[in-house]
Amino acid sequence: MTRIIAGRWGGRRLTVPTGDGTRPTSDRVRESMFASLNSLLGGFDGLRVLDLYAGSGALGLEALSRGAVHADLVESHAKAARTIQRNVKELGAPAEVHAVTAQRFVDEESGPWDLVFLDPPYAVPSAEVEALLTALRPALDPDAVVVVERAKRDPFDWPDGFEGLRDKAYGDTRLWYGH
């Protein structure tokens, strides 16, 4: 079960896509992630959020629940995108669901975003993640924070134009925070 942890929709359950095409971020990891983000950002009020590889939309919807004003939720799997759309509708969330690849979205949209979640399937090579971040950089607010979630065993380096702020491992998952 995936749920919104805090904010106006705290405790509300989210529908998650069935099958093994998505890997929801656990409640424990999301709680820690949002505590770190609250510290780094000073809160979520007024933020514009981008959730790439959104899965169920849980990360972007959590940010909206805590005060963000808009989220773009990007998911290329049609079934998962329909699940996100259902979650957005049930919550009445100020979000737009984009059923395209993360790369296509970044190539076609201009932002700006204040907070970005980048949680690709673990099979996506780190070099591809780094290239996506490089393409995304011009669309970010100068003070934007980006969170990258990868398998702990996978190498990851921030590309030029980004500064790593912190990273933390949770079991097999590692989160990198940068701007």
PDB file of C-alpha atoms in Angstrom, residues 14-18 22 51-61 64 71-93 95-100:
ATOM      1  CA  LEU A  14      -2.853   5.903  -3.687  1.00  0.00           C
ATOM      2  CA  THR A  15      -3.533   3.358  -6.385  1.00  0.00           C
ATOM      3  CA  VAL A  16      -0.303   1.824  -7.663  1.00  0.00           C
ATOM      4  CA  PRO A  17       0.242   0.202 -11.054  1.00  0.00           C
ATOM      5  CA  THR A  18       0.106  -3.583 -10.958  1.00  0.00           C
ATOM      6  CA  THR A  22       7.206   0.257 -11.473  1.00  0.00           C
ATOM      7  CA  ASP A  51       8.303  13.999 -11.182  1.00  0.00           C
ATOM      8  CA  LEU A  52      10.078  12.061 -13.945  1.00  0.00           C
ATOM      9  CA  TYR A  53       9.424   8.300 -14.131  1.00  0.00           C
ATOM     10  CA  ALA A  54       6.456   9.005 -11.852  1.00  0.00           C
ATOM     11  CA  GLY A  55       5.089   5.439 -11.449  1.00  0.00           C
ATOM     12  CA  SER A  56       2.054   6.083  -9.215  1.00  0.00           C
ATOM     13  CA  GLY A  57       2.782   9.813  -8.897  1.00  0.00           C
ATOM     14  CA  ALA A  58       3.448   9.399  -5.160  1.00  0.00           C
ATOM     15  CA  LEU A  59       6.465  11.734  -4.993  1.00  0.00           C
ATOM     16  CA  GLY A  60       4.886  14.614  -6.893  1.00  0.00           C
ATOM     17  CA  LEU A  61       1.562  14.153  -5.094  1.00  0.00           C
ATOM     18  CA  LEU A  64       1.536  18.875  -3.608  1.00  0.00           C
ATOM     19  CA  ALA A  71       3.298  19.131 -10.486  1.00  0.00           C
ATOM     20  CA  ASP A  72       4.146  17.675 -13.869  1.00  0.00           C
ATOM     21  CA  LEU A  73       4.008  13.890 -13.537  1.00  0.00           C
ATOM     22  CA  VAL A  74       5.823  12.113 -16.380  1.00  0.00           C
ATOM     23  CA  GLU A  75       5.375   8.393 -17.019  1.00  0.00           C
ATOM     24  CA  SER A  76       5.897   6.555 -20.324  1.00  0.00           C
ATOM     25  CA  HIS A  77       4.018   3.349 -19.424  1.00  0.00           C
ATOM     26  CA  ALA A  78       0.404   3.898 -20.501  1.00  0.00           C
ATOM     27  CA  LYS A  79      -1.054   1.743 -17.699  1.00  0.00           C
ATOM     28  CA  ALA A  80       0.939   3.583 -15.038  1.00  0.00           C
ATOM     29  CA  ALA A  81       0.033   6.975 -16.555  1.00  0.00           C
ATOM     30  CA  ARG A  82      -3.670   6.029 -16.297  1.00  0.00           C
ATOM     31  CA  THR A  83      -3.111   5.073 -12.644  1.00  0.00           C
ATOM     32  CA  ILE A  84      -1.494   8.455 -11.973  1.00  0.00           C
ATOM     33  CA  GLN A  85      -4.400  10.218 -13.704  1.00  0.00           C
ATOM     34  CA  ARG A  86      -6.818   8.349 -11.416  1.00  0.00           C
ATOM     35  CA  ASN A  87      -4.821   9.400  -8.323  1.00  0.00           C
ATOM     36  CA  VAL A  88      -4.734  13.033  -9.493  1.00  0.00           C
ATOM     37  CA  LYS A  89      -8.481  13.049 -10.117  1.00  0.00           C
ATOM     38  CA  GLU A  90      -9.356  11.393  -6.787  1.00  0.00           C
ATOM     39  CA  LEU A  91      -7.265  13.947  -4.875  1.00  0.00           C
ATOM     40  CA  GLY A  92      -8.266  16.921  -7.002  1.00  0.00           C
ATOM     41  CA  ALA A  93      -4.551  17.633  -7.303  1.00  0.00           C
ATOM     42  CA  ALA A  95      -1.123  18.250 -11.543  1.00  0.00           C
ATOM     43  CA  GLU A  96      -0.715  17.400 -15.183  1.00  0.00           C
ATOM     44  CA  VAL A  97       0.047  13.842 -16.276  1.00  0.00           C
ATOM     45  CA  HIS A  98       2.317  13.436 -19.310  1.00  0.00           C
ATOM     46  CA  ALA A  99       2.322   9.981 -20.938  1.00  0.00           C
ATOM     47  CA  VAL A 100       5.692  10.373 -22.690  1.00  0.00           C
TER      48      VAL A 100
END
